[in-house]
Amino acid sequence: MTRENPTPAVRPLTLRDVSEASGVSEMTVSRVLRNRGDVSEATRAKVLEAAKTLGYVPNKIAGALASSRVNLVAVIIPSLSNMVFPEVMMGISQILEDTELQPVVGVTNYSPEREEKVLYEMLSWRPSGVIIAGLEHTEAAKAMLGASGIPIVEIMDVDGEPIDSMVGISHRRAGRHMATAIVEAGYQKIGFLGTKMPLDHRARKRFEGFTEALAKSGLEVADSEFYDGGSALLKGREMTQAILARSPELDFLYYSNDMIAAGGLLYLLEKGIDIPAQIGLAGFNGVELLDGLPRSLATMDAHRLDIGRAAAEIIARRVEDPTTPPGEVVVLKPSIDFGDTLKRVKKRPDL
Amino acid sequence: MTRENPTPAVRPLTLRDVSEASGVSEMTVSRVLRNRGDVSEATRAKVLEAAKTLGYVPNKIAGALASSRVNLVAVIIPSLSNMVFPEVMMGISQILEDTELQPVVGVTNYSPEREEKVLYEMLSWRPSGVIIAGLEHTEAAKAMLGASGIPIVEIMDVDGEPIDSMVGISHRRAGRHMATAIVEAGYQKIGFLGTKMPLDHRARKRFEGFTEALAKSGLEVADSEFYDGGSALLKGREMTQAILARSPELDFLYYSNDMIAAGGLLYLLEKGIDIPAQIGLAGFNGVELLDGLPRSLATMDAHRLDIGRAAAEIIARRVEDPTTPPGEVVVLKPSIDFGDTLKRVKKRPDL
DNA sequence: TTGAAAGCGCTAACAA
DNA sequence: TTGTTAGCGCTTTCAA
């Protein structure tokens, strides 16, 4: 079967094609297409017409090489599989939508080696900036970031030294803060349920802050349970059952994320446990999901959207005006949402 | 304060810098760095050493321009805010990890205009292939895809004509299939609860297939409820309450996604409704979350991971061997998971 | 096994 | 307002 192809795509079109079709020099075509420099309305119309009918799509590779300007912002995150990073992405997109900049996402699966590779790959496209999750990176990755000469924003965490700018919350403080609230509410036998992931530094820091604050009250984590992969809601159920089977005396369960906390909540409600009198519960993140649960779960909003927005704003500002000083630090302060699963004792505005 | 900068990042390093540092021609450095052509072990070592100590990161822009090869695959999806597209992304990543190709994500927020813009933006980087959600695009977008000359895979949906290849399920069939199962189970008064989004063509097609199959049994959707934004779990609760307040005679509720179905399930369980005897429920997607619910919800797996994998495989194959014929079509057939919320009547292997 | 020359498609800088 | 020239940093091609 022979068939006439209306748009034969043998060779991608170039500026030269548009130039020839419109009878205008390549340079002027380039100017029209980028809205640069003064071009008469007449030629402008001619060029636009030609470009449109030909279906010309500019070659950004050549443009970037010639101008050494790339409107890409590399965003490097550990995962897309829970709601936290997509929400950060939304914040970034919201801000970059009003600029020429475009986010490009790389996922590391919480692997430092993969992070290093993804970073190398992305830097080789010479982006205008980098937004990267966390403050912990391989030495090589830190060296690359430091030598890149572009704005770098490390996000989510502020417990450490940034390479350039950072935007986030203190997970140590978040852990401490929650521990204090739990102790003040009168709970004494506290269990911890979390992810096994040794490379989730933020979860680790929350845990460290948590135990540290408990210690100040002469308490320690009475029992703990860790998981790895699978449906978080289901794991929350299973771990809750397991930890209570082993340590029935527990009167509070602190979960490292809201999803497993929700699983625990559903389980305990089915068992007819009196929450928060008999057992109190708290999670972490403030995910939207929580709104539909039978009880409002105690949690702490990690300000993911704001983090994304603030990070993107830093990059946008630095690209817009390269004299903007680097090293900006934005620390967001999450507060506890007590919900229905953590006894509220008294206001402590000084926390 | 003055400070010595150990890695001054004035000008990004070039091949020339490595060439000078190693005393080897630029060409040979290039060969070493790309593992191309025969290079003696001695020079190879010298070059690698120099590149490493300098901290050289190749400039892919220049490389891509010179070789007209770009190892990027554009992935264009409507959203990251529910679990469905991230899971597709995982499938894509799993396959591309074993190749030189790298996915680059663009998000359209279900807007055709935005899709057109994102596509234009991505095509201007001359990617090696495009994976794009859905079969509905603006005329301009279709023209760009058709003229791009690269492999295009439209994913998720197979109810329509692809530009090149497509991988997905038939949402019409999915809707019909579920309707048939519901009718066979003996339900008669069926309510539909879904999203308001007029641009979610796949949800629309499921609904169309659903009503069509009901009609064949002389039934129609007795009442329906639509939502827009907010916590899906909460919306599921609210809509379920609303539809039952209005139409208490309903004996089945079909939800357009699992998250709102889960909200409905939790609500009905709290009300002490007998599921699936008094009211049956079904959702759509097969999200992992469901595993932790008090009852196993009836649903249909949309094969998101497989769709991502199959799409990436097509691109990888076509890039590897450009003579591979285009127009590949992969139709996945989802089956019903009856769970605990849809009465199972009999096996119908012929469906 | 190595090197030299040309050019990928565009834009900066300058000239007309 | 428009055009010409040179060159971005790399790879292809060809020669040594």
XYZ file of C-alpha atoms (C1' of nucleotides) in Angstrom:
734
model
C 0.000 0.000 0.000
C 1.381 3.335 -0.994
C 0.235 6.393 0.809
C 1.003 10.077 0.480
C 2.412 11.401 3.688
C 1.084 14.909 4.243
C 3.829 15.824 6.700
C 6.941 13.872 5.765
C 9.194 13.912 8.804
C 12.456 12.943 7.238
C 14.656 15.697 8.596
C 13.590 17.994 11.401
C 13.031 21.513 10.153
C 15.625 24.172 10.845
C 15.625 27.930 10.972
C 16.993 27.842 7.449
C 13.814 26.194 6.209
C 11.713 28.919 7.746
C 14.136 31.490 6.402
C 13.780 30.170 2.865
C 10.028 29.783 3.066
C 9.594 33.346 4.280
C 12.357 35.019 2.300
C 13.835 36.490 5.482
C 17.304 35.915 6.894
C 17.823 33.206 9.498
C 18.787 35.813 12.004
C 15.584 37.731 11.601
C 13.559 34.569 11.800
C 15.352 33.786 15.025
C 14.516 37.230 16.341
C 10.849 36.888 15.503
C 10.574 33.473 17.085
C 12.166 34.712 20.298
C 10.494 38.148 20.355
C 13.918 39.743 20.487
C 14.911 42.984 18.869
C 12.881 45.218 16.638
C 11.271 43.515 13.699
C 8.737 45.146 11.420
C 5.170 43.939 11.696
C 5.265 42.855 8.059
C 8.276 40.534 8.298
C 7.107 39.354 11.653
C 3.810 38.194 10.172
C 5.541 36.554 7.219
C 7.881 34.610 9.474
C 5.186 33.481 11.885
C 3.057 32.350 8.983
C 5.886 30.360 7.441
C 6.898 28.784 10.743
C 3.348 27.766 11.461
C 2.541 26.226 8.101
C 5.819 24.337 8.082
C 5.238 23.160 11.638
C 8.638 24.352 12.761
C 9.708 23.454 16.306
C 12.898 25.264 17.383
C 15.914 23.213 18.322
C 16.622 24.167 21.916
C 19.807 22.171 21.894
C 21.376 24.424 19.324
C 19.868 27.480 20.968
C 21.196 26.503 24.360
C 24.651 25.848 22.997
C 24.790 29.161 21.218
C 23.401 31.237 24.043
C 24.622 29.124 26.967
C 21.209 29.550 28.496
C 19.089 26.576 29.490
C 15.694 27.190 31.008
C 15.679 23.906 32.902
C 15.660 23.434 36.671
C 16.794 20.013 37.841
C 14.646 18.616 40.643
C 16.082 15.573 42.373
C 13.858 13.667 44.769
C 13.959 10.230 46.358
C 10.590 8.891 45.283
C 7.251 9.492 43.683
C 5.512 6.653 45.465
C 4.055 8.469 48.403
C 2.289 11.773 48.318
C 5.073 13.876 49.808
C 7.278 14.551 46.812
C 4.525 15.012 44.258
C 3.225 17.743 46.519
C 6.629 19.404 46.602
C 6.638 19.181 42.814
C 3.323 20.980 42.674
C 4.714 23.828 44.709
C 7.695 24.066 42.377
C 5.497 23.975 39.269
C 3.187 26.641 40.634
C 6.054 29.085 40.892
C 7.938 28.142 37.743
C 4.782 28.386 35.633
C 5.082 32.150 35.811
C 8.666 32.090 34.547
C 10.561 30.759 31.549
C 11.917 27.969 33.708
C 10.870 24.342 33.438
C 11.313 21.671 36.092
C 12.930 18.385 35.119
C 12.532 15.578 37.626
C 15.001 12.882 38.577
C 14.186 10.125 41.049
C 16.823 8.476 43.228
C 14.897 5.781 45.134
C 16.716 6.864 48.290
C 19.990 5.592 46.867
C 23.019 7.884 47.228
C 24.713 6.241 44.264
C 21.666 6.716 42.117
C 21.422 10.293 43.300
C 24.985 10.884 42.230
C 24.306 9.417 38.826
C 21.062 11.296 38.279
C 22.751 14.506 39.350
C 25.654 13.979 36.958
C 23.237 13.245 34.171
C 21.220 16.360 34.881
C 24.178 18.665 35.353
C 25.461 17.542 31.985
C 22.450 19.356 30.517
C 23.656 22.545 32.173
C 20.409 23.477 33.967
C 19.835 26.935 35.411
C 19.459 25.597 38.925
C 19.125 22.492 41.074
C 16.551 21.664 43.723
C 17.583 18.548 45.575
C 16.015 16.745 48.535
C 18.037 16.443 51.700
C 21.397 17.599 52.965
C 23.120 14.241 52.778
C 24.897 13.464 49.524
C 27.986 11.553 48.444
C 31.235 13.496 48.456
C 31.284 13.402 44.673
C 27.748 14.762 44.504
C 28.613 17.584 46.871
C 31.664 18.409 44.799
C 29.614 18.508 41.604
C 26.998 20.729 43.178
C 29.596 23.033 44.631
C 31.483 23.352 41.375
C 28.420 23.713 39.166
C 28.293 27.471 39.494
C 24.482 27.478 39.458
C 21.958 28.080 42.267
C 21.463 24.980 44.415
C 18.589 24.627 46.877
C 18.532 21.675 49.240
C 15.014 21.059 50.459
C 12.931 19.312 53.146
C 15.528 19.358 55.881
C 17.448 22.105 57.648
C 19.383 20.001 60.171
C 22.811 20.375 58.614
C 25.033 22.518 56.446
C 23.736 23.455 53.013
C 25.970 23.698 49.974
C 24.214 26.900 48.972
C 20.580 27.549 49.923
C 18.181 25.408 51.909
C 14.436 25.348 52.546
C 12.688 23.007 54.932
C 11.780 22.099 58.432
C 13.888 20.737 61.251
C 12.943 17.098 61.574
C 14.838 16.874 64.852
C 12.718 19.679 66.211
C 9.575 18.048 64.807
C 10.403 14.842 66.671
C 11.197 16.698 69.881
C 8.089 18.766 69.606
C 5.841 15.758 69.222
C 7.553 13.926 72.087
C 6.996 16.896 74.369
C 3.307 17.078 73.482
C 2.898 13.367 74.099
C 4.615 13.508 77.463
C 2.658 16.558 78.512
C -0.546 14.770 77.637
C 0.432 12.209 80.244
C 1.376 9.241 78.094
C 4.185 7.126 79.520
C 4.636 3.924 77.564
C 5.455 5.029 74.106
C 5.924 2.860 71.059
C 7.503 3.925 67.761
C 6.530 2.543 64.367
C 8.433 3.512 61.294
C 10.142 2.677 58.093
C 13.214 0.523 57.983
C 14.878 2.713 55.421
C 18.270 3.615 56.829
C 18.731 6.187 54.092
C 15.669 8.222 54.957
C 17.654 10.757 56.932
C 14.649 12.878 57.741
C 12.765 10.008 59.347
C 15.942 9.185 61.263
C 16.318 12.735 62.518
C 12.713 12.853 63.640
C 13.301 9.688 65.579
C 16.462 11.083 67.125
C 14.729 14.275 68.167
C 11.887 12.217 69.535
C 14.017 9.994 71.747
C 16.117 12.938 72.842
C 13.068 14.840 74.114
C 11.689 11.736 75.777
C 14.998 11.273 77.554
C 14.733 14.764 78.984
C 11.546 13.621 80.663
C 13.221 10.477 81.878
C 11.396 8.343 79.335
C 12.440 6.185 76.481
C 10.790 4.440 73.572
C 9.322 1.315 75.152
C 9.098 -0.706 71.945
C 9.417 -0.183 68.235
C 8.518 -1.792 64.953
C 9.898 -1.192 61.465
C 8.676 -2.029 57.990
C 9.879 -2.021 54.489
C 7.806 -1.815 51.321
C 4.226 -2.861 50.690
C 0.960 -1.078 51.304
C 1.609 1.441 54.053
C -1.961 1.272 55.296
C -1.740 -2.490 55.635
C 1.702 -2.319 57.219
C 0.317 0.142 59.749
C -2.313 -2.381 60.723
C 0.086 -5.275 60.920
C 2.756 -3.435 62.859
C 0.214 -2.081 65.302
C -1.110 -5.538 65.944
C 2.419 -6.875 66.326
C 3.686 -4.222 68.678
C 0.618 -4.424 70.911
C 0.786 -8.193 71.014
C 4.346 -7.880 72.231
C 3.889 -4.827 74.464
C 0.244 -4.556 75.513
C 1.126 -1.938 78.090
C 1.821 0.759 75.478
C -0.364 3.832 75.779
C 0.938 5.789 72.808
C 2.020 4.957 69.267
C 4.105 7.409 67.246
C 4.250 6.563 63.553
C 6.831 7.906 61.155
C 4.190 8.730 58.561
C 0.466 9.349 58.339
C -0.283 6.428 56.094
C 0.885 3.770 58.537
C -0.722 5.773 61.340
C -4.010 5.619 59.454
C -3.658 1.852 59.182
C -3.050 1.676 62.912
C -6.027 3.908 63.604
C -8.373 1.748 61.543
C -7.093 -1.352 63.279
C -7.519 0.047 66.798
C -10.991 1.354 66.052
C -12.020 -2.083 64.847
C -10.655 -3.556 68.057
C -12.787 -1.104 69.994
C -9.815 0.553 71.659
C -10.640 3.878 73.267
C -8.655 6.555 71.446
C -7.061 8.715 72.750
C -7.819 7.659 76.337
C -6.536 4.106 76.245
C -4.027 4.591 73.448
C -2.990 7.813 71.756
C -1.723 8.022 68.188
C 0.241 10.444 66.073
C 1.637 10.424 62.568
C 3.665 12.809 60.469
C 3.086 14.738 57.271
C -0.414 16.152 57.241
C -1.519 14.282 54.151
C -4.816 15.182 52.598
C -5.993 11.618 52.918
C -6.410 12.055 56.644
C -9.485 14.207 56.160
C -11.610 11.233 55.293
C -10.622 8.995 58.200
C -13.140 8.060 60.924
C -11.128 10.100 63.427
C -8.894 13.034 62.840
C -5.349 11.772 63.345
C -2.787 13.793 65.286
C -0.031 14.861 62.935
C 2.333 17.619 61.968
C 2.229 19.313 58.601
C 5.568 19.099 56.823
C 4.752 22.165 54.668
C 5.575 20.349 51.471
C 3.827 22.752 49.140
C 5.473 25.756 50.785
C 8.867 24.113 50.597
C 8.478 23.568 46.872
C 7.309 27.098 46.330
C 10.043 28.706 48.384
C 12.742 26.648 46.693
C 11.480 27.537 43.233
C 11.270 31.177 44.211
C 14.904 31.187 45.232
C 15.966 29.694 41.924
C 13.738 32.039 39.929
C 15.110 35.064 41.755
C 18.718 34.017 41.261
C 18.200 33.334 37.581
C 16.387 36.613 37.097
C 19.098 38.550 38.901
C 22.420 36.688 39.116
C 23.763 39.199 41.614
C 21.310 37.922 44.234
C 23.456 36.606 47.069
C 23.516 32.820 47.495
C 23.144 30.951 50.757
C 19.524 31.776 51.465
C 18.000 29.714 54.278
C 14.254 29.302 54.835
C 13.183 27.430 57.964
C 9.504 26.548 58.205
C 8.038 25.716 61.597
C 5.474 22.960 61.594
C 2.968 22.871 64.431
C 1.092 19.938 65.878
C -2.415 19.159 64.787
C -3.796 17.310 67.794
C -6.806 15.907 65.974
C -8.811 13.347 67.959
C -6.013 10.951 68.743
C -3.725 12.917 71.062
C -5.027 14.341 74.309
C -4.677 18.066 74.380
C -3.626 19.312 77.784
C -2.965 22.992 77.603
C -1.851 25.682 75.258
C 1.902 26.135 75.090
C 2.448 29.039 72.720
C 6.074 29.135 73.805
C 6.916 25.813 72.155
C 35.479 38.280 54.691
C 37.751 36.819 52.060
C 37.772 33.148 51.476
C 39.735 30.869 49.199
C 37.404 28.908 47.000
C 38.827 25.436 46.535
C 36.755 24.738 43.427
C 36.261 28.020 41.620
C 33.308 27.607 39.291
C 33.823 30.493 36.985
C 33.561 28.710 33.666
C 32.300 25.184 33.268
C 35.063 22.851 32.235
C 35.311 21.695 28.656
C 36.896 18.798 26.864
C 39.739 21.157 26.059
C 40.551 21.523 29.743
C 40.754 17.785 30.153
C 42.764 17.578 26.971
C 45.310 20.079 28.246
C 45.473 18.559 31.696
C 46.107 15.102 30.291
C 48.202 16.025 27.285
C 45.910 14.094 24.989
C 43.909 15.476 22.074
C 40.321 16.518 22.638
C 39.212 13.828 20.277
C 40.880 11.083 22.232
C 39.523 12.455 25.488
C 36.076 12.342 23.935
C 36.628 8.748 22.917
C 37.725 7.724 26.373
C 34.816 9.423 28.053
C 32.337 7.722 25.770
C 34.092 4.339 25.609
C 34.234 4.620 21.843
C 36.985 3.385 19.613
C 40.258 1.817 20.576
C 42.274 3.762 23.085
C 45.408 2.463 24.751
C 45.114 1.607 28.406
C 47.780 4.188 29.224
C 46.070 7.194 27.647
C 42.748 5.953 28.901
C 43.996 6.032 32.480
C 45.599 9.446 32.026
C 42.396 10.926 30.680
C 40.157 9.421 33.323
C 42.489 10.666 35.999
C 42.530 14.193 34.611
C 38.742 14.291 34.148
C 38.186 13.131 37.671
C 40.552 15.491 39.419
C 39.219 18.421 37.436
C 35.647 17.385 38.151
C 34.714 17.479 34.505
C 31.035 17.034 33.632
C 30.451 16.598 29.883
C 28.230 19.081 28.129
C 25.395 17.015 26.711
C 24.050 19.990 24.865
C 27.102 20.185 22.681
C 27.237 16.424 22.415
C 23.618 16.193 21.380
C 24.033 18.913 18.790
C 27.057 17.296 17.270
C 25.713 13.773 17.237
C 22.007 14.571 16.882
C 21.371 11.957 19.510
C 19.447 12.781 22.666
C 18.901 10.051 25.219
C 15.757 11.639 26.623
C 12.249 10.218 26.511
C 9.495 12.780 27.018
C 6.727 11.530 29.312
C 3.612 13.671 29.336
C 0.981 12.960 31.958
C -1.987 14.863 33.378
C -1.129 14.834 37.054
C 1.067 13.596 39.856
C -1.519 14.106 42.560
C -3.034 10.678 42.714
C -1.179 7.406 42.685
C -1.967 6.415 39.129
C 0.616 8.313 37.144
C 3.492 7.920 39.560
C 2.956 4.207 39.197
C 3.098 4.462 35.417
C 6.328 6.423 35.879
C 7.768 3.604 37.939
C 7.052 1.151 35.162
C 8.750 3.422 32.666
C 11.772 3.948 34.921
C 12.150 0.236 35.550
C 12.582 -0.416 31.843
C 14.625 2.633 30.937
C 17.071 2.003 33.772
C 18.563 -0.782 31.718
C 19.112 1.485 28.731
C 20.862 4.749 27.955
C 17.481 6.477 27.906
C 16.236 8.854 30.574
C 12.616 9.826 31.192
C 11.734 13.505 31.432
C 8.328 14.267 32.884
C 5.895 16.984 31.906
C 2.585 17.532 33.703
C -0.483 18.962 31.969
C -3.069 19.220 34.768
C -5.626 17.752 32.376
C -5.480 20.885 30.234
C -5.216 20.359 26.466
C -3.616 23.777 26.014
C -1.050 23.026 28.651
C -0.421 19.653 27.078
C 0.233 21.344 23.761
C 2.666 23.747 25.357
C 4.501 21.094 27.360
C 4.757 18.930 24.274
C 6.172 21.778 22.187
C 8.657 22.549 24.912
C 9.760 18.923 25.146
C 9.934 18.322 21.416
C 12.197 21.325 21.121
C 14.774 19.276 23.041
C 14.576 16.623 20.325
C 13.910 13.622 22.583
C 14.297 10.064 21.307
C 10.643 9.267 21.944
C 7.417 10.444 23.511
C 5.102 8.654 25.916
C 1.900 10.597 26.328
C -1.267 9.852 28.281
C -4.501 9.508 26.376
C -5.587 9.586 22.773
C -7.233 13.002 22.863
C -4.984 15.935 21.968
C -5.377 19.286 20.255
C -5.014 19.306 16.492
C -1.738 21.163 16.835
C -0.426 18.595 19.316
C -1.362 15.752 16.998
C 0.364 17.507 14.125
C 3.536 18.000 16.165
C 3.567 14.375 17.255
C 2.929 13.144 13.750
C 5.654 15.296 12.257
C 8.221 14.670 14.956
C 9.663 11.624 13.288
C 10.269 9.882 16.614
C 8.465 6.969 18.279
C 5.243 8.063 19.989
C 3.367 5.868 22.459
C -0.036 6.956 23.683
C -0.845 5.230 26.940
C -3.645 4.330 29.358
C -6.449 4.205 26.833
C -7.069 2.171 23.690
C -10.529 3.448 22.760
C -9.523 5.468 19.713
C -6.989 5.896 16.946
C -3.348 6.218 17.962
C -0.921 8.486 16.160
C 1.685 5.737 16.252
C 1.712 3.133 19.049
C -0.639 2.718 21.993
C -0.628 0.752 25.232
C -3.512 0.601 27.649
C -6.854 -0.789 28.570
C -10.266 -0.130 27.117
C -12.047 2.021 29.648
C -15.327 1.511 27.802
C -14.924 -2.201 28.200
C -13.930 -1.767 31.845
C -17.150 0.143 32.497
C -19.232 -2.414 30.628
C -17.556 -5.274 32.389
C -18.221 -3.846 35.830
C -21.830 -3.042 34.953
C -22.385 -6.614 33.823
C -20.936 -8.024 37.026
C -23.115 -5.731 39.111
C -26.274 -6.645 37.233
C -25.474 -10.341 37.389
C -25.021 -10.059 41.118
C -28.616 -8.913 41.256
C -28.221 -5.234 42.045
C -30.902 -3.037 40.487
C -30.729 0.494 41.813
C -27.307 1.697 40.870
C -25.709 4.992 41.763
C -22.593 6.469 40.172
C -20.107 8.668 41.993
C -17.273 10.284 40.130
C -15.127 13.223 39.327
C -16.494 16.300 37.654
C -13.518 16.644 35.376
C -14.874 16.870 31.846
C -11.373 16.427 30.445
C -10.726 13.081 32.074
C -11.633 11.152 28.955
C -10.881 7.808 30.504
C -13.313 8.339 33.375
C -15.857 9.516 30.835
C -15.402 6.407 28.698
C -15.752 4.137 31.698
C -19.002 5.869 32.534
C -20.212 5.534 28.968
C -19.396 1.840 28.861
C -21.079 1.436 32.214
C -24.365 3.049 31.208
C -24.316 1.266 27.875
C -24.081 -2.163 29.510
C -26.722 -1.251 32.063
C -29.001 -0.210 29.227
C -28.632 -3.639 27.658
C -30.127 -5.052 30.833
C -32.890 -2.494 30.765
C -31.333 -0.529 33.610
C -29.973 2.926 33.981
C -27.965 4.843 36.536
C -30.528 5.755 39.171
C -28.633 8.685 40.636
C -25.189 10.214 40.429
C -22.912 12.561 42.274
C -19.802 14.396 41.078
C -16.963 16.132 42.869
C -14.090 18.355 42.102
C -10.904 18.738 44.120
C -10.273 18.159 47.808
C -9.459 15.027 49.758
C -10.817 12.137 47.730
C -11.409 10.038 50.830
C -13.465 12.797 52.412
C -15.320 13.508 49.170
C -16.188 9.823 48.966
C -17.781 10.039 52.396
C -19.649 13.218 51.657
C -20.933 12.133 48.276
C -22.042 8.778 49.631
C -23.967 10.467 52.394
C -25.488 12.927 49.918
C -26.533 10.376 47.319
C -28.091 8.056 49.902
C -29.919 10.923 51.549
C -31.408 11.744 48.187
C -31.882 8.190 46.925
C -32.087 5.803 49.880
C -33.301 3.012 47.620
C -29.886 2.579 45.966
C -28.404 -0.879 46.376
C -25.103 -0.344 44.569
C -22.589 2.467 44.345
C -20.028 2.541 41.522
C -17.203 4.995 42.134
C -14.897 6.318 39.459
C -11.823 5.717 41.590
C -10.758 3.650 44.568
C -10.008 6.558 46.834
C -13.551 7.925 46.855
C -14.834 4.360 47.046
C -12.720 3.853 50.176
C -14.264 6.978 51.686
C -17.712 5.604 50.905
C -16.808 2.238 52.376
C -15.627 3.758 55.646
C -18.755 5.855 55.850
C -21.121 2.944 55.237
C -19.329 0.712 57.717
C -19.677 3.392 60.367
C -23.385 3.597 59.590
C -23.629 -0.137 60.104
C -24.786 -0.815 56.566
C -24.536 -4.453 55.555
C -22.032 -4.688 52.720
C -22.445 -6.194 50.148
C -25.947 -7.461 50.992
C -27.700 -4.179 51.586
C -25.432 -2.041 49.425
C -22.636 -3.166 47.131
C -19.624 -1.049 46.243
C -16.989 -0.955 43.559
C -14.167 1.367 42.653
C -11.566 1.511 39.925
C -7.792 1.312 39.801
C -6.557 -1.312 42.175
C -4.512 1.041 44.320
C -2.230 -0.430 46.893
C -3.932 1.554 49.612
C -6.922 -0.733 49.441
C -5.034 -3.519 51.148
C -5.314 -1.838 54.499
C -9.017 -1.116 54.439
C -11.415 -2.874 56.849
C -12.996 -4.663 53.878
C -11.495 -5.554 50.587
C -13.098 -3.225 48.051
C -14.289 -4.492 44.675
C -12.182 -2.913 41.967
C -10.474 -3.425 38.653
C -6.751 -3.152 38.254
C -5.827 -0.609 35.599
C -2.428 -2.277 35.023
C -0.592 0.984 35.446
C 2.825 -0.527 36.042
C 2.496 -2.820 33.042
C 1.372 0.050 30.867
C 4.457 2.043 31.803
C 6.716 -0.910 31.204
C 5.217 -1.832 27.852
C 5.346 1.761 26.623
C 8.985 2.128 27.635
C 9.809 -1.165 25.983
C 8.358 -0.004 22.705
C 10.419 3.175 22.803
C 13.568 1.322 23.801
C 13.125 -1.185 21.015
C 12.521 1.477 18.393
C 15.536 3.492 19.516
C 17.723 0.415 19.579
C 16.607 -0.649 16.126
C 15.068 2.177 14.094
C 13.795 -0.276 11.484
C 11.299 -1.659 14.002
C 7.871 -1.022 12.474
C 5.776 1.654 14.197
C 2.102 1.373 15.116
C 2.422 -1.263 17.815
C -0.740 -1.730 19.878
C -0.823 -3.388 23.301
C -4.242 -3.948 24.846
C -4.270 -5.083 28.449
C -7.382 -6.734 29.826
C -8.218 -5.850 33.390
C -10.344 -8.262 35.362
C -12.639 -7.626 38.280
C -11.464 -8.113 41.819
C -14.723 -8.802 43.640
C -13.295 -8.260 47.113
C -15.864 -8.199 49.912
C -18.091 -5.483 48.528
C -19.599 -7.017 45.398
C -21.580 -10.237 45.538
C -20.032 -12.921 43.415
C -22.580 -14.971 41.573
C -20.874 -17.320 39.192
C -17.806 -17.692 37.080
C -18.106 -16.199 33.634
C -14.831 -16.983 31.910
C -16.374 -15.924 28.630
C -16.564 -12.245 29.581
C 45.857 4.091 18.213
C 45.722 9.043 17.648
C 44.831 13.641 15.605
C 42.930 17.552 12.465
C 39.205 19.638 10.234
C 34.491 20.469 9.550
C 30.055 21.243 11.102
C 25.632 20.182 14.110
C 21.544 24.673 14.474
C 21.383 28.298 16.702
C 22.485 33.232 18.816
C 25.833 37.264 20.158
C 28.031 40.894 18.288
C 28.719 43.794 14.998
C 27.894 46.025 10.426
C 24.967 48.025 7.075
C 15.104 47.226 10.788
C 17.857 43.612 8.691
C 21.965 40.886 7.520
C 26.762 38.852 8.118
C 30.172 36.494 10.650
C 31.937 33.772 14.124
C 31.596 30.376 17.375
C 29.082 27.731 21.448
C 31.486 22.294 22.859
C 31.138 18.485 21.146
C 31.257 14.293 17.508
C 31.805 12.652 12.732
C 34.796 11.806 9.229
C 38.881 11.252 7.334
C 43.821 11.117 7.448
C 48.139 9.790 9.628
